[in-house]
mmCIF file with all atom_site columns, C-alpha atoms in Angstrom:
data_model
loop_
_atom_site.group_PDB
_atom_site.id
_atom_site.type_symbol
_atom_site.label_atom_id
_atom_site.label_alt_id
_atom_site.label_comp_id
_atom_site.label_asym_id
_atom_site.label_entity_id
_atom_site.label_seq_id
_atom_site.pdbx_PDB_ins_code
_atom_site.Cartn_x
_atom_site.Cartn_y
_atom_site.Cartn_z
_atom_site.occupancy
_atom_site.B_iso_or_equiv
_atom_site.pdbx_formal_charge
_atom_site.auth_seq_id
_atom_site.auth_comp_id
_atom_site.auth_asym_id
_atom_site.auth_atom_id
_atom_site.pdbx_PDB_model_num
ATOM 1   C CA . UNK A 1 1   ? 0.000   0.000  0.000  1.00 0.00 ? 1   UNK A CA 1
ATOM 2   C CA . UNK A 1 2   ? 1.385   3.425  -0.925 1.00 0.00 ? 2   UNK A CA 1
ATOM 3   C CA . UNK A 1 3   ? 2.205   5.944  1.794  1.00 0.00 ? 3   UNK A CA 1
ATOM 4   C CA . UNK A 1 4   ? -0.352  8.411  0.418  1.00 0.00 ? 4   UNK A CA 1
ATOM 5   C CA . UNK A 1 5   ? -3.181  5.824  0.447  1.00 0.00 ? 5   UNK A CA 1
ATOM 6   C CA . UNK A 1 6   ? -2.226  4.670  3.948  1.00 0.00 ? 6   UNK A CA 1
ATOM 7   C CA . UNK A 1 7   ? -2.240  8.255  5.148  1.00 0.00 ? 7   UNK A CA 1
ATOM 8   C CA . UNK A 1 8   ? -5.653  8.833  3.587  1.00 0.00 ? 8   UNK A CA 1
ATOM 9   C CA . UNK A 1 9   ? -7.110  5.754  5.314  1.00 0.00 ? 9   UNK A CA 1
ATOM 10  C CA . UNK A 1 10  ? -5.629  6.758  8.656  1.00 0.00 ? 10  UNK A CA 1
ATOM 11  C CA . UNK A 1 11  ? -7.041  10.242 8.268  1.00 0.00 ? 11  UNK A CA 1
ATOM 12  C CA . UNK A 1 12  ? -10.505 8.891  7.464  1.00 0.00 ? 12  UNK A CA 1
ATOM 13  C CA . UNK A 1 13  ? -10.353 6.541  10.468 1.00 0.00 ? 13  UNK A CA 1
ATOM 14  C CA . UNK A 1 14  ? -9.455  9.430  12.753 1.00 0.00 ? 14  UNK A CA 1
ATOM 15  C CA . UNK A 1 15  ? -12.289 11.520 11.309 1.00 0.00 ? 15  UNK A CA 1
ATOM 16  C CA . UNK A 1 16  ? -14.814 8.728  11.800 1.00 0.00 ? 16  UNK A CA 1
ATOM 17  C CA . UNK A 1 17  ? -13.593 8.135  15.339 1.00 0.00 ? 17  UNK A CA 1
ATOM 18  C CA . UNK A 1 18  ? -14.001 11.818 16.080 1.00 0.00 ? 18  UNK A CA 1
ATOM 19  C CA . UNK A 1 19  ? -17.541 11.790 14.695 1.00 0.00 ? 19  UNK A CA 1
ATOM 20  C CA . UNK A 1 20  ? -18.423 8.742  16.786 1.00 0.00 ? 20  UNK A CA 1
ATOM 21  C CA . UNK A 1 21  ? -17.391 10.588 19.946 1.00 0.00 ? 21  UNK A CA 1
ATOM 22  C CA . UNK A 1 22  ? -19.452 13.738 19.353 1.00 0.00 ? 22  UNK A CA 1
ATOM 23  C CA . UNK A 1 23  ? -22.653 12.333 20.889 1.00 0.00 ? 23  UNK A CA 1
ATOM 24  C CA . UNK A 1 24  ? -23.318 11.854 24.612 1.00 0.00 ? 24  UNK A CA 1
ATOM 25  C CA . UNK A 1 25  ? -21.434 9.036  26.299 1.00 0.00 ? 25  UNK A CA 1
ATOM 26  C CA . UNK A 1 26  ? -24.500 7.497  27.924 1.00 0.00 ? 26  UNK A CA 1
ATOM 27  C CA . UNK A 1 27  ? -22.607 4.735  29.670 1.00 0.00 ? 27  UNK A CA 1
ATOM 28  C CA . UNK A 1 28  ? -20.585 7.392  31.434 1.00 0.00 ? 28  UNK A CA 1
ATOM 29  C CA . UNK A 1 29  ? -23.587 9.632  32.153 1.00 0.00 ? 29  UNK A CA 1
ATOM 30  C CA . UNK A 1 30  ? -25.495 6.735  33.692 1.00 0.00 ? 30  UNK A CA 1
ATOM 31  C CA . UNK A 1 31  ? -22.601 4.869  35.295 1.00 0.00 ? 31  UNK A CA 1
ATOM 32  C CA . UNK A 1 32  ? -22.708 3.617  38.902 1.00 0.00 ? 32  UNK A CA 1
ATOM 33  C CA . UNK A 1 33  ? -22.503 6.326  41.587 1.00 0.00 ? 33  UNK A CA 1
ATOM 34  C CA . UNK A 1 34  ? -20.693 4.682  44.526 1.00 0.00 ? 34  UNK A CA 1
ATOM 35  C CA . UNK A 1 35  ? -20.036 8.126  46.024 1.00 0.00 ? 35  UNK A CA 1
ATOM 36  C CA . UNK A 1 36  ? -23.704 8.634  46.919 1.00 0.00 ? 36  UNK A CA 1
ATOM 37  C CA . UNK A 1 37  ? -25.080 8.284  50.468 1.00 0.00 ? 37  UNK A CA 1
ATOM 38  C CA . UNK A 1 38  ? -27.050 5.372  49.054 1.00 0.00 ? 38  UNK A CA 1
ATOM 39  C CA . UNK A 1 39  ? -24.819 4.089  46.207 1.00 0.00 ? 39  UNK A CA 1
ATOM 40  C CA . UNK A 1 40  ? -26.595 3.995  42.866 1.00 0.00 ? 40  UNK A CA 1
ATOM 41  C CA . UNK A 1 41  ? -26.005 1.138  40.421 1.00 0.00 ? 41  UNK A CA 1
ATOM 42  C CA . UNK A 1 42  ? -25.439 1.884  36.753 1.00 0.00 ? 42  UNK A CA 1
ATOM 43  C CA . UNK A 1 43  ? -28.642 2.566  34.841 1.00 0.00 ? 43  UNK A CA 1
ATOM 44  C CA . UNK A 1 44  ? -29.421 -0.219 32.329 1.00 0.00 ? 44  UNK A CA 1
ATOM 45  C CA . UNK A 1 45  ? -29.585 1.837  29.138 1.00 0.00 ? 45  UNK A CA 1
ATOM 46  C CA . UNK A 1 46  ? -31.935 -0.599 27.425 1.00 0.00 ? 46  UNK A CA 1
ATOM 47  C CA . UNK A 1 47  ? -34.618 0.468  29.910 1.00 0.00 ? 47  UNK A CA 1
ATOM 48  C CA . UNK A 1 48  ? -34.527 4.116  28.793 1.00 0.00 ? 48  UNK A CA 1
ATOM 49  C CA . UNK A 1 49  ? -35.380 5.201  25.253 1.00 0.00 ? 49  UNK A CA 1
ATOM 50  C CA . UNK A 1 50  ? -32.629 7.311  23.658 1.00 0.00 ? 50  UNK A CA 1
ATOM 51  C CA . UNK A 1 51  ? -34.929 10.335 23.320 1.00 0.00 ? 51  UNK A CA 1
ATOM 52  C CA . UNK A 1 52  ? -35.565 10.278 27.096 1.00 0.00 ? 52  UNK A CA 1
ATOM 53  C CA . UNK A 1 53  ? -31.888 10.306 28.054 1.00 0.00 ? 53  UNK A CA 1
ATOM 54  C CA . UNK A 1 54  ? -30.131 13.459 29.195 1.00 0.00 ? 54  UNK A CA 1
ATOM 55  C CA . UNK A 1 55  ? -28.651 15.477 26.357 1.00 0.00 ? 55  UNK A CA 1
ATOM 56  C CA . UNK A 1 56  ? -27.859 19.038 25.308 1.00 0.00 ? 56  UNK A CA 1
ATOM 57  C CA . UNK A 1 57  ? -30.205 20.260 22.569 1.00 0.00 ? 57  UNK A CA 1
ATOM 58  C CA . UNK A 1 58  ? -31.094 23.384 20.597 1.00 0.00 ? 58  UNK A CA 1
ATOM 59  C CA . UNK A 1 59  ? -33.678 25.380 22.552 1.00 0.00 ? 59  UNK A CA 1
ATOM 60  C CA . UNK A 1 60  ? -34.627 28.885 21.458 1.00 0.00 ? 60  UNK A CA 1
ATOM 61  C CA . UNK A 1 61  ? -36.338 30.702 24.309 1.00 0.00 ? 61  UNK A CA 1
ATOM 62  C CA . UNK A 1 62  ? -36.689 34.096 25.937 1.00 0.00 ? 62  UNK A CA 1
ATOM 63  C CA . UNK A 1 63  ? -36.186 32.573 29.374 1.00 0.00 ? 63  UNK A CA 1
ATOM 64  C CA . UNK A 1 64  ? -32.925 33.458 31.086 1.00 0.00 ? 64  UNK A CA 1
ATOM 65  C CA . UNK A 1 65  ? -30.120 30.921 31.523 1.00 0.00 ? 65  UNK A CA 1
ATOM 66  C CA . UNK A 1 66  ? -30.681 28.929 34.698 1.00 0.00 ? 66  UNK A CA 1
ATOM 67  C CA . UNK A 1 67  ? -34.447 28.683 34.185 1.00 0.00 ? 67  UNK A CA 1
ATOM 68  C CA . UNK A 1 68  ? -36.132 25.275 34.367 1.00 0.00 ? 68  UNK A CA 1
ATOM 69  C CA . UNK A 1 69  ? -38.915 24.726 31.837 1.00 0.00 ? 69  UNK A CA 1
ATOM 70  C CA . UNK A 1 70  ? -41.176 21.747 32.528 1.00 0.00 ? 70  UNK A CA 1
ATOM 71  C CA . UNK A 1 71  ? -43.141 20.669 29.447 1.00 0.00 ? 71  UNK A CA 1
ATOM 72  C CA . UNK A 1 72  ? -45.661 18.309 31.004 1.00 0.00 ? 72  UNK A CA 1
ATOM 73  C CA . UNK A 1 73  ? -47.547 17.337 27.793 1.00 0.00 ? 73  UNK A CA 1
ATOM 74  C CA . UNK A 1 74  ? -44.301 16.329 26.069 1.00 0.00 ? 74  UNK A CA 1
ATOM 75  C CA . UNK A 1 75  ? -42.791 14.714 29.225 1.00 0.00 ? 75  UNK A CA 1
ATOM 76  C CA . UNK A 1 76  ? -39.623 16.793 28.916 1.00 0.00 ? 76  UNK A CA 1
ATOM 77  C CA . UNK A 1 77  ? -37.754 19.121 31.249 1.00 0.00 ? 77  UNK A CA 1
ATOM 78  C CA . UNK A 1 78  ? -35.298 21.730 29.995 1.00 0.00 ? 78  UNK A CA 1
ATOM 79  C CA . UNK A 1 79  ? -32.570 23.536 31.893 1.00 0.00 ? 79  UNK A CA 1
ATOM 80  C CA . UNK A 1 80  ? -31.826 26.691 29.916 1.00 0.00 ? 80  UNK A CA 1
ATOM 81  C CA . UNK A 1 81  ? -28.108 27.071 29.192 1.00 0.00 ? 81  UNK A CA 1
ATOM 82  C CA . UNK A 1 82  ? -28.323 30.195 27.015 1.00 0.00 ? 82  UNK A CA 1
ATOM 83  C CA . UNK A 1 83  ? -27.163 30.884 23.452 1.00 0.00 ? 83  UNK A CA 1
ATOM 84  C CA . UNK A 1 84  ? -30.050 28.815 22.097 1.00 0.00 ? 84  UNK A CA 1
ATOM 85  C CA . UNK A 1 85  ? -29.118 25.672 24.032 1.00 0.00 ? 85  UNK A CA 1
ATOM 86  C CA . UNK A 1 86  ? -30.626 23.684 26.898 1.00 0.00 ? 86  UNK A CA 1
ATOM 87  C CA . UNK A 1 87  ? -30.049 20.459 28.751 1.00 0.00 ? 87  UNK A CA 1
ATOM 88  C CA . UNK A 1 88  ? -33.045 18.205 28.090 1.00 0.00 ? 88  UNK A CA 1
ATOM 89  C CA . UNK A 1 89  ? -34.243 15.439 30.384 1.00 0.00 ? 89  UNK A CA 1
ATOM 90  C CA . UNK A 1 90  ? -37.035 12.900 30.027 1.00 0.00 ? 90  UNK A CA 1
ATOM 91  C CA . UNK A 1 91  ? -39.593 13.022 32.845 1.00 0.00 ? 91  UNK A CA 1
ATOM 92  C CA . UNK A 1 92  ? -42.602 11.158 34.150 1.00 0.00 ? 92  UNK A CA 1
ATOM 93  C CA . UNK A 1 93  ? -45.582 13.218 35.302 1.00 0.00 ? 93  UNK A CA 1
ATOM 94  C CA . UNK A 1 94  ? -47.843 12.157 38.145 1.00 0.00 ? 94  UNK A CA 1
ATOM 95  C CA . UNK A 1 95  ? -51.303 13.457 38.926 1.00 0.00 ? 95  UNK A CA 1
ATOM 96  C CA . UNK A 1 96  ? -49.958 16.177 41.223 1.00 0.00 ? 96  UNK A CA 1
ATOM 97  C CA . UNK A 1 97  ? -47.721 17.289 38.375 1.00 0.00 ? 97  UNK A CA 1
ATOM 98  C CA . UNK A 1 98  ? -50.754 18.734 36.602 1.00 0.00 ? 98  UNK A CA 1
ATOM 99  C CA . UNK A 1 99  ? -51.758 20.893 39.578 1.00 0.00 ? 99  UNK A CA 1
ATOM 100 C CA . UNK A 1 100 ? -49.343 23.747 38.856 1.00 0.00 ? 100 UNK A CA 1
ATOM 101 C CA . UNK A 1 101 ? -49.054 25.969 35.805 1.00 0.00 ? 101 UNK A CA 1
ATOM 102 C CA . UNK A 1 102 ? -47.001 29.074 35.172 1.00 0.00 ? 102 UNK A CA 1
ATOM 103 C CA . UNK A 1 103 ? -44.037 30.390 37.116 1.00 0.00 ? 103 UNK A CA 1
ATOM 104 C CA . UNK A 1 104 ? -42.643 29.382 40.482 1.00 0.00 ? 104 UNK A CA 1
ATOM 105 C CA . UNK A 1 105 ? -39.254 29.501 42.170 1.00 0.00 ? 105 UNK A CA 1
ATOM 106 C CA . UNK A 1 106 ? -37.061 26.899 43.792 1.00 0.00 ? 106 UNK A CA 1
ATOM 107 C CA . UNK A 1 107 ? -37.742 27.295 47.510 1.00 0.00 ? 107 UNK A CA 1
ATOM 108 C CA . UNK A 1 108 ? -35.353 24.609 48.668 1.00 0.00 ? 108 UNK A CA 1
ATOM 109 C CA . UNK A 1 109 ? -33.732 21.380 47.572 1.00 0.00 ? 109 UNK A CA 1
ATOM 110 C CA . UNK A 1 110 ? -32.732 18.207 49.388 1.00 0.00 ? 110 UNK A CA 1
ATOM 111 C CA . UNK A 1 111 ? -30.515 15.180 48.927 1.00 0.00 ? 111 UNK A CA 1
ATOM 112 C CA . UNK A 1 112 ? -32.097 11.780 49.531 1.00 0.00 ? 112 UNK A CA 1
ATOM 113 C CA . UNK A 1 113 ? -35.242 13.417 50.947 1.00 0.00 ? 113 UNK A CA 1
ATOM 114 C CA . UNK A 1 114 ? -37.814 11.794 53.166 1.00 0.00 ? 114 UNK A CA 1
ATOM 115 C CA . UNK A 1 115 ? -41.300 11.320 51.719 1.00 0.00 ? 115 UNK A CA 1
ATOM 116 C CA . UNK A 1 116 ? -44.749 11.678 53.236 1.00 0.00 ? 116 UNK A CA 1
ATOM 117 C CA . UNK A 1 117 ? -47.835 10.893 51.125 1.00 0.00 ? 117 UNK A CA 1
ATOM 118 C CA . UNK A 1 118 ? -50.358 13.691 50.809 1.00 0.00 ? 118 UNK A CA 1
ATOM 119 C CA . UNK A 1 119 ? -53.847 13.283 52.303 1.00 0.00 ? 119 UNK A CA 1
ATOM 120 C CA . UNK A 1 120 ? -55.198 12.848 48.756 1.00 0.00 ? 120 UNK A CA 1
ATOM 121 C CA . UNK A 1 121 ? -52.756 10.025 48.072 1.00 0.00 ? 121 UNK A CA 1
ATOM 122 C CA . UNK A 1 122 ? -53.746 8.289  51.309 1.00 0.00 ? 122 UNK A CA 1
ATOM 123 C CA . UNK A 1 123 ? -57.438 8.624  50.445 1.00 0.00 ? 123 UNK A CA 1
ATOM 124 C CA . UNK A 1 124 ? -56.932 7.312  46.909 1.00 0.00 ? 124 UNK A CA 1
ATOM 125 C CA . UNK A 1 125 ? -54.806 4.341  47.886 1.00 0.00 ? 125 UNK A CA 1
ATOM 126 C CA . UNK A 1 126 ? -54.816 3.703  51.654 1.00 0.00 ? 126 UNK A CA 1
ATOM 127 C CA . UNK A 1 127 ? -53.530 0.137  51.308 1.00 0.00 ? 127 UNK A CA 1
ATOM 128 C CA . UNK A 1 128 ? -50.329 1.416  49.725 1.00 0.00 ? 128 UNK A CA 1
ATOM 129 C CA . UNK A 1 129 ? -49.834 4.816  51.388 1.00 0.00 ? 129 UNK A CA 1
ATOM 130 C CA . UNK A 1 130 ? -51.367 4.825  54.877 1.00 0.00 ? 130 UNK A CA 1
ATOM 131 C CA . UNK A 1 131 ? -48.386 2.959  56.341 1.00 0.00 ? 131 UNK A CA 1
ATOM 132 C CA . UNK A 1 132 ? -46.150 5.891  55.345 1.00 0.00 ? 132 UNK A CA 1
ATOM 133 C CA . UNK A 1 133 ? -48.319 8.613  56.901 1.00 0.00 ? 133 UNK A CA 1
ATOM 134 C CA . UNK A 1 134 ? -45.551 9.280  59.411 1.00 0.00 ? 134 UNK A CA 1
ATOM 135 C CA . UNK A 1 135 ? -42.952 9.657  56.668 1.00 0.00 ? 135 UNK A CA 1
ATOM 136 C CA . UNK A 1 136 ? -40.482 7.395  54.877 1.00 0.00 ? 136 UNK A CA 1
ATOM 137 C CA . UNK A 1 137 ? -36.749 8.131  55.287 1.00 0.00 ? 137 UNK A CA 1
ATOM 138 C CA . UNK A 1 138 ? -34.602 8.747  52.218 1.00 0.00 ? 138 UNK A CA 1
ATOM 139 C CA . UNK A 1 139 ? -33.105 5.753  50.436 1.00 0.00 ? 139 UNK A CA 1
ATOM 140 C CA . UNK A 1 140 ? -33.192 3.659  47.307 1.00 0.00 ? 140 UNK A CA 1
ATOM 141 C CA . UNK A 1 141 ? -36.798 2.608  47.971 1.00 0.00 ? 141 UNK A CA 1
ATOM 142 C CA . UNK A 1 142 ? -38.047 6.136  48.603 1.00 0.00 ? 142 UNK A CA 1
ATOM 143 C CA . UNK A 1 143 ? -40.424 7.434  45.882 1.00 0.00 ? 143 UNK A CA 1
ATOM 144 C CA . UNK A 1 144 ? -38.624 10.816 45.794 1.00 0.00 ? 144 UNK A CA 1
ATOM 145 C CA . UNK A 1 145 ? -35.363 9.170  44.798 1.00 0.00 ? 145 UNK A CA 1
ATOM 146 C CA . UNK A 1 146 ? -31.941 10.741 45.128 1.00 0.00 ? 146 UNK A CA 1
ATOM 147 C CA . UNK A 1 147 ? -32.898 14.427 45.088 1.00 0.00 ? 147 UNK A CA 1
ATOM 148 C CA . UNK A 1 148 ? -35.926 16.681 45.401 1.00 0.00 ? 148 UNK A CA 1
ATOM 149 C CA . UNK A 1 149 ? -36.419 20.263 44.250 1.00 0.00 ? 149 UNK A CA 1
ATOM 150 C CA . UNK A 1 150 ? -39.314 22.036 45.994 1.00 0.00 ? 150 UNK A CA 1
ATOM 151 C CA . UNK A 1 151 ? -41.256 24.720 44.167 1.00 0.00 ? 151 UNK A CA 1
ATOM 152 C CA . UNK A 1 152 ? -42.589 27.790 45.935 1.00 0.00 ? 152 UNK A CA 1
ATOM 153 C CA . UNK A 1 153 ? -44.858 30.651 44.896 1.00 0.00 ? 153 UNK A CA 1
ATOM 154 C CA . UNK A 1 154 ? -45.170 33.888 46.872 1.00 0.00 ? 154 UNK A CA 1
ATOM 155 C CA . UNK A 1 155 ? -43.056 32.339 49.622 1.00 0.00 ? 155 UNK A CA 1
ATOM 156 C CA . UNK A 1 156 ? -45.336 29.323 50.062 1.00 0.00 ? 156 UNK A CA 1
ATOM 157 C CA . UNK A 1 157 ? -44.743 25.686 49.214 1.00 0.00 ? 157 UNK A CA 1
ATOM 158 C CA . UNK A 1 158 ? -46.835 24.727 46.176 1.00 0.00 ? 158 UNK A CA 1
ATOM 159 C CA . UNK A 1 159 ? -46.474 21.021 47.097 1.00 0.00 ? 159 UNK A CA 1
ATOM 160 C CA . UNK A 1 160 ? -45.055 20.593 43.569 1.00 0.00 ? 160 UNK A CA 1
ATOM 161 C CA . UNK A 1 161 ? -41.752 18.714 43.454 1.00 0.00 ? 161 UNK A CA 1
ATOM 162 C CA . UNK A 1 162 ? -39.208 17.780 40.838 1.00 0.00 ? 162 UNK A CA 1
ATOM 163 C CA . UNK A 1 163 ? -37.650 14.603 42.156 1.00 0.00 ? 163 UNK A CA 1
ATOM 164 C CA . UNK A 1 164 ? -35.945 11.319 41.391 1.00 0.00 ? 164 UNK A CA 1
ATOM 165 C CA . UNK A 1 165 ? -37.666 7.975  41.222 1.00 0.00 ? 165 UNK A CA 1
ATOM 166 C CA . UNK A 1 166 ? -37.142 4.338  42.101 1.00 0.00 ? 166 UNK A CA 1
ATOM 167 C CA . UNK A 1 167 ? -39.273 3.443  39.050 1.00 0.00 ? 167 UNK A CA 1
ATOM 168 C CA . UNK A 1 168 ? -37.144 4.342  36.012 1.00 0.00 ? 168 UNK A CA 1
ATOM 169 C CA . UNK A 1 169 ? -39.652 2.632  33.733 1.00 0.00 ? 169 UNK A CA 1
ATOM 170 C CA . UNK A 1 170 ? -42.101 5.462  34.526 1.00 0.00 ? 170 UNK A CA 1
ATOM 171 C CA . UNK A 1 171 ? -40.040 8.089  32.682 1.00 0.00 ? 171 UNK A CA 1
ATOM 172 C CA . UNK A 1 172 ? -41.934 9.348  29.646 1.00 0.00 ? 172 UNK A CA 1
ATOM 173 C CA . UNK A 1 173 ? -45.303 8.293  31.076 1.00 0.00 ? 173 UNK A CA 1
ATOM 174 C CA . UNK A 1 174 ? -48.261 9.795  32.919 1.00 0.00 ? 174 UNK A CA 1
ATOM 175 C CA . UNK A 1 175 ? -48.500 8.234  36.367 1.00 0.00 ? 175 UNK A CA 1
ATOM 176 C CA . UNK A 1 176 ? -51.211 8.001  39.014 1.00 0.00 ? 176 UNK A CA 1
ATOM 177 C CA . UNK A 1 177 ? -49.251 9.786  41.734 1.00 0.00 ? 177 UNK A CA 1
ATOM 178 C CA . UNK A 1 178 ? -46.298 12.070 42.278 1.00 0.00 ? 178 UNK A CA 1
ATOM 179 C CA . UNK A 1 179 ? -45.257 15.344 40.644 1.00 0.00 ? 179 UNK A CA 1
ATOM 180 C CA . UNK A 1 180 ? -42.420 15.456 38.116 1.00 0.00 ? 180 UNK A CA 1
ATOM 181 C CA . UNK A 1 181 ? -40.080 12.499 38.346 1.00 0.00 ? 181 UNK A CA 1
ATOM 182 C CA . UNK A 1 182 ? -36.663 12.074 36.758 1.00 0.00 ? 182 UNK A CA 1
ATOM 183 C CA . UNK A 1 183 ? -34.093 9.325  36.583 1.00 0.00 ? 183 UNK A CA 1
ATOM 184 C CA . UNK A 1 184 ? -31.956 9.488  39.720 1.00 0.00 ? 184 UNK A CA 1
ATOM 185 C CA . UNK A 1 185 ? -28.825 10.145 37.644 1.00 0.00 ? 185 UNK A CA 1
ATOM 186 C CA . UNK A 1 186 ? -30.611 13.011 35.893 1.00 0.00 ? 186 UNK A CA 1
ATOM 187 C CA . UNK A 1 187 ? -32.076 14.654 38.969 1.00 0.00 ? 187 UNK A CA 1
ATOM 188 C CA . UNK A 1 188 ? -28.606 14.637 40.555 1.00 0.00 ? 188 UNK A CA 1
ATOM 189 C CA . UNK A 1 189 ? -27.290 16.443 37.477 1.00 0.00 ? 189 UNK A CA 1
ATOM 190 C CA . UNK A 1 190 ? -30.119 19.010 37.582 1.00 0.00 ? 190 UNK A CA 1
ATOM 191 C CA . UNK A 1 191 ? -29.802 19.452 41.354 1.00 0.00 ? 191 UNK A CA 1
ATOM 192 C CA . UNK A 1 192 ? -26.135 20.383 40.970 1.00 0.00 ? 192 UNK A CA 1
ATOM 193 C CA . UNK A 1 193 ? -26.995 23.035 38.368 1.00 0.00 ? 193 UNK A CA 1
ATOM 194 C CA . UNK A 1 194 ? -29.808 24.898 40.135 1.00 0.00 ? 194 UNK A CA 1
ATOM 195 C CA . UNK A 1 195 ? -29.906 27.201 43.147 1.00 0.00 ? 195 UNK A CA 1
ATOM 196 C CA . UNK A 1 196 ? -32.752 28.259 45.469 1.00 0.00 ? 196 UNK A CA 1
ATOM 197 C CA . UNK A 1 197 ? -34.529 31.264 44.018 1.00 0.00 ? 197 UNK A CA 1
ATOM 198 C CA . UNK A 1 198 ? -34.137 30.102 40.421 1.00 0.00 ? 198 UNK A CA 1
ATOM 199 C CA . UNK A 1 199 ? -37.198 30.376 38.182 1.00 0.00 ? 199 UNK A CA 1
ATOM 200 C CA . UNK A 1 200 ? -39.248 27.358 37.127 1.00 0.00 ? 200 UNK A CA 1
ATOM 201 C CA . UNK A 1 201 ? -41.866 27.568 34.365 1.00 0.00 ? 201 UNK A CA 1
ATOM 202 C CA . UNK A 1 202 ? -44.424 24.755 34.162 1.00 0.00 ? 202 UNK A CA 1
ATOM 203 C CA . UNK A 1 203 ? -46.219 24.338 30.840 1.00 0.00 ? 203 UNK A CA 1
ATOM 204 C CA . UNK A 1 204 ? -49.502 22.451 30.809 1.00 0.00 ? 204 UNK A CA 1
ATOM 205 C CA . UNK A 1 205 ? -51.601 21.259 27.872 1.00 0.00 ? 205 UNK A CA 1
#
């Protein structure tokens, strides 16, 4: 093989390798998190459709960088990066997730939060929820997952939460309970980006 042809093939291989690395490295994004208070195993990628995985996308908006936009009909959440870009996450939306529309702010956030079912949840499904009326400590079996972001309006808790989940198969679906749920790996990523006081915009159908 001539030197020029060999060089051309090597150059094409390098170009193709570079192209192959431009997309998200999902195995790295969803790798095990042994550093967590409750260590998270790696997320089996086959359980999450590619369009529901975390990725940076084009997103033209008038909202300021740092704003969270929750698109409940499309089951997507966007963290506005600016310059026409956003980080997009797949979400699952529970019944309580349809109770808020418009703007709110992040009142507080918590790692591995405890969970207490609302009175409505206890009334709807007492067999499942009454036992937790006194609260369930944070952990891998907690419905709020690894992180929770609490939304406030006019200084008051709206009872609307963006949180993780121990049911990754629910992402992309409408559920019977809960607010806005994310994969635990994704809610950790979002949690690290946002600060109390940041704006959240919830879009309903």
